[in-house]
Short mmCIF file of C-alpha atoms in Angstrom, two decimals:
data_model
loop_
_atom_site.label_atom_id
_atom_site.label_comp_id
_atom_site.label_asym_id
_atom_site.label_seq_id
_atom_site.Cartn_x
_atom_site.Cartn_y
_atom_site.Cartn_z
CA UNK A 1 48.49 -25.24 16.23
CA UNK A 2 52.58 -24.67 18.31
CA UNK A 3 54.15 -21.95 19.05
CA UNK A 4 57.52 -21.44 17.88
CA UNK A 5 59.40 -19.50 20.41
CA UNK A 6 62.46 -17.31 19.73
CA UNK A 7 64.40 -16.62 22.86
CA UNK A 8 64.85 -13.82 25.00
CA UNK A 9 68.52 -13.71 23.45
CA UNK A 10 67.67 -15.15 19.23
CA UNK A 11 65.43 -12.21 17.05
CA UNK A 12 64.76 -13.25 14.05
CA UNK A 13 65.15 -9.95 11.81
CA UNK A 14 61.75 -10.13 9.33
CA UNK A 15 60.04 -7.15 7.67
CA UNK A 16 57.31 -4.64 8.60
CA UNK A 17 55.18 -6.78 6.20
CA UNK A 18 55.35 -9.90 7.09
CA UNK A 19 55.33 -9.36 10.98
CA UNK A 20 52.26 -7.36 10.87
CA UNK A 21 50.89 -10.65 7.75
CA UNK A 22 52.05 -12.97 11.21
CA UNK A 23 51.36 -11.33 14.01
CA UNK A 24 46.98 -13.07 13.98
CA UNK A 25 48.47 -16.47 13.36
CA UNK A 26 50.88 -14.63 15.90
CA UNK A 27 48.72 -13.79 18.59
CA UNK A 28 46.20 -16.75 18.28
CA UNK A 29 48.39 -19.00 18.88
CA UNK A 30 49.33 -16.97 21.66
CA UNK A 31 46.33 -16.75 23.36
CA UNK A 32 45.03 -20.58 22.86
CA UNK A 33 48.38 -21.75 24.74
CA UNK A 34 48.78 -22.69 28.95
CA UNK A 35 52.01 -20.59 28.89
CA UNK A 36 53.19 -17.63 29.58
CA UNK A 37 54.85 -15.90 26.26
CA UNK A 38 56.28 -12.41 25.85
CA UNK A 39 56.48 -11.30 22.13
CA UNK A 40 59.18 -8.02 21.81
CA UNK A 41 59.36 -6.22 17.63
CA UNK A 42 61.83 -3.50 17.69
CA UNK A 43 62.24 -1.53 14.93
CA UNK A 44 65.24 -0.79 13.48
CA UNK A 45 65.62 2.93 15.60
CA UNK A 46 65.17 1.02 18.50
CA UNK A 47 60.86 1.67 19.39
CA UNK A 48 59.04 -1.69 19.76
CA UNK A 49 55.60 -3.11 20.14
CA UNK A 50 55.82 -5.78 22.92
CA UNK A 51 52.79 -8.48 23.97
CA UNK A 52 51.99 -9.89 26.77
CA UNK A 53 50.08 -14.00 26.55
CA UNK A 54 48.66 -14.42 30.25
CA UNK A 55 47.73 -18.41 30.27
CA UNK A 56 44.21 -18.00 30.07
CA UNK A 57 43.50 -16.19 26.88
CA UNK A 58 44.24 -12.78 26.97
CA UNK A 59 46.66 -10.87 25.54
CA UNK A 60 47.56 -7.42 26.00
CA UNK A 61 49.23 -5.27 23.25
CA UNK A 62 52.02 -2.42 24.23
CA UNK A 63 53.69 0.77 22.24
CA UNK A 64 56.22 2.10 23.80
CA UNK A 65 56.10 5.23 24.77
CA UNK A 66 58.32 8.03 27.25
CA UNK A 67 58.36 6.74 30.49
CA UNK A 68 61.01 4.15 30.46
CA UNK A 69 63.04 5.59 28.41
CA UNK A 70 65.11 8.43 30.56
CA UNK A 71 65.44 11.13 28.89
CA UNK A 72 64.82 10.21 25.00
CA UNK A 73 61.68 10.40 22.90
CA UNK A 74 60.09 7.67 20.80
CA UNK A 75 56.75 9.98 20.37
CA UNK A 76 56.01 12.54 19.89
CA UNK A 77 52.73 14.21 20.89
CA UNK A 78 50.15 13.89 18.42
CA UNK A 79 51.99 10.20 17.99
CA UNK A 80 50.65 9.88 21.71
CA UNK A 81 47.47 11.59 20.86
CA UNK A 82 46.67 9.16 17.97
CA UNK A 83 47.37 5.99 20.16
CA UNK A 84 44.97 7.45 22.98
CA UNK A 85 42.46 8.20 20.17
CA UNK A 86 43.20 4.72 18.46
CA UNK A 87 42.10 2.57 22.62
CA UNK A 88 44.91 2.77 23.93
CA UNK A 89 45.92 2.76 27.77
CA UNK A 90 47.24 5.85 28.44
CA UNK A 91 50.61 5.16 30.19
CA UNK A 92 51.26 4.77 33.59
CA UNK A 93 54.32 4.85 35.85
CA UNK A 94 56.21 1.23 37.17
CA UNK A 95 52.22 -0.03 36.71
CA UNK A 96 52.31 -0.37 32.81
CA UNK A 97 54.66 2.32 31.39
CA UNK A 98 53.82 1.76 28.18
CA UNK A 99 50.40 2.96 25.84
CA UNK A 100 48.84 -0.71 26.52
CA UNK A 101 45.40 -1.97 25.90
CA UNK A 102 43.82 -5.71 26.72
CA UNK A 103 42.43 -8.47 24.82
CA UNK A 104 40.33 -11.25 27.08
CA UNK A 105 37.68 -11.52 23.96
CA UNK A 106 38.04 -12.82 19.98
CA UNK A 107 36.18 -9.62 19.54
CA UNK A 108 38.67 -7.42 21.62
CA UNK A 109 42.15 -9.22 19.86
CA UNK A 110 40.59 -8.13 16.65
CA UNK A 111 40.11 -4.57 18.23
CA UNK A 112 43.74 -5.22 19.18
CA UNK A 113 45.64 -6.34 15.68
CA UNK A 114 43.95 -3.89 14.53
CA UNK A 115 44.95 -1.47 16.55
CA UNK A 116 49.12 -2.64 16.91
CA UNK A 117 49.42 -2.39 13.33
CA UNK A 118 48.15 1.38 13.32
CA UNK A 119 50.33 1.96 15.67
CA UNK A 120 52.82 0.27 13.85
CA UNK A 121 52.11 1.46 10.05
CA UNK A 122 50.90 5.09 10.88
CA UNK A 123 52.13 6.08 14.38
CA UNK A 124 55.57 5.20 14.25
CA UNK A 125 55.89 5.33 10.56
CA UNK A 126 57.81 2.13 9.83
CA UNK A 127 57.38 0.82 6.23
CA UNK A 128 55.93 -3.10 5.19
CA UNK A 129 60.49 -3.01 4.01
CA UNK A 130 61.72 -2.22 7.23
CA UNK A 131 63.55 -4.35 8.32
CA UNK A 132 62.31 -5.21 12.08
CA UNK A 133 63.52 -7.93 15.20
CA UNK A 134 61.10 -10.67 16.53
CA UNK A 135 61.39 -12.63 20.13
CA UNK A 136 59.94 -14.62 21.37
CA UNK A 137 59.93 -16.18 24.67
CA UNK A 138 58.21 -18.06 27.24
CA UNK A 139 58.12 -16.38 31.14
CA UNK A 140 57.51 -18.22 34.53
CA UNK A 141 54.77 -16.18 36.74
CA UNK A 142 54.02 -17.82 40.04
CA UNK A 143 50.49 -18.02 41.30
CA UNK A 144 50.84 -16.91 44.14
CA UNK A 145 51.02 -13.03 41.79
CA UNK A 146 48.94 -11.62 39.04
CA UNK A 147 49.99 -10.92 35.42
CA UNK A 148 50.31 -7.59 35.71
CA UNK A 149 52.79 -7.67 38.83
CA UNK A 150 54.64 -9.77 36.53
CA UNK A 151 54.42 -6.64 34.40
CA UNK A 152 56.15 -4.37 36.18
CA UNK A 153 59.26 -7.41 37.52
CA UNK A 154 59.70 -8.73 33.77
CA UNK A 155 59.90 -5.50 32.23
CA UNK A 156 63.27 -4.63 30.06
CA UNK A 157 63.43 -0.57 30.12
CA UNK A 158 65.56 1.06 26.80
CA UNK A 159 69.48 2.59 28.44
CA UNK A 160 70.87 3.86 25.13
CA UNK A 161 73.04 6.28 26.89
CA UNK A 162 75.68 3.56 26.76
#
């Protein structure tokens, strides 16, 4: 399957149910393409999930945290506890400021899909009929740096103060 990229500035508006139904195919395409791809799905309240593929079959899935949104609060302590129980790694300032989990095998990919689905539906509370803006784009990764450094340098920080 060929992965269709929207581009960074060209989100496609769809519904949460459609996103979740297509997420297995989308992540499958991301991990089989020999390029580095970023997927961001932003919900109407500004919260989001994102995935990064590394061109070598790995995908890192993320759910936003409270670390990179200034004084705003996106997740309650209970929400954060639920993400931890789902198996997401706790956020680490700068290096990985979102809740994250990496998948490199088919079994891990299946687990990541399940984790993201539960995070969207239960933790973020998104209904299947809610709108979501999805964008995908290729990111250049120089061979001299690793994927975590790229994720740090390319990370988009939310600033709702404007």
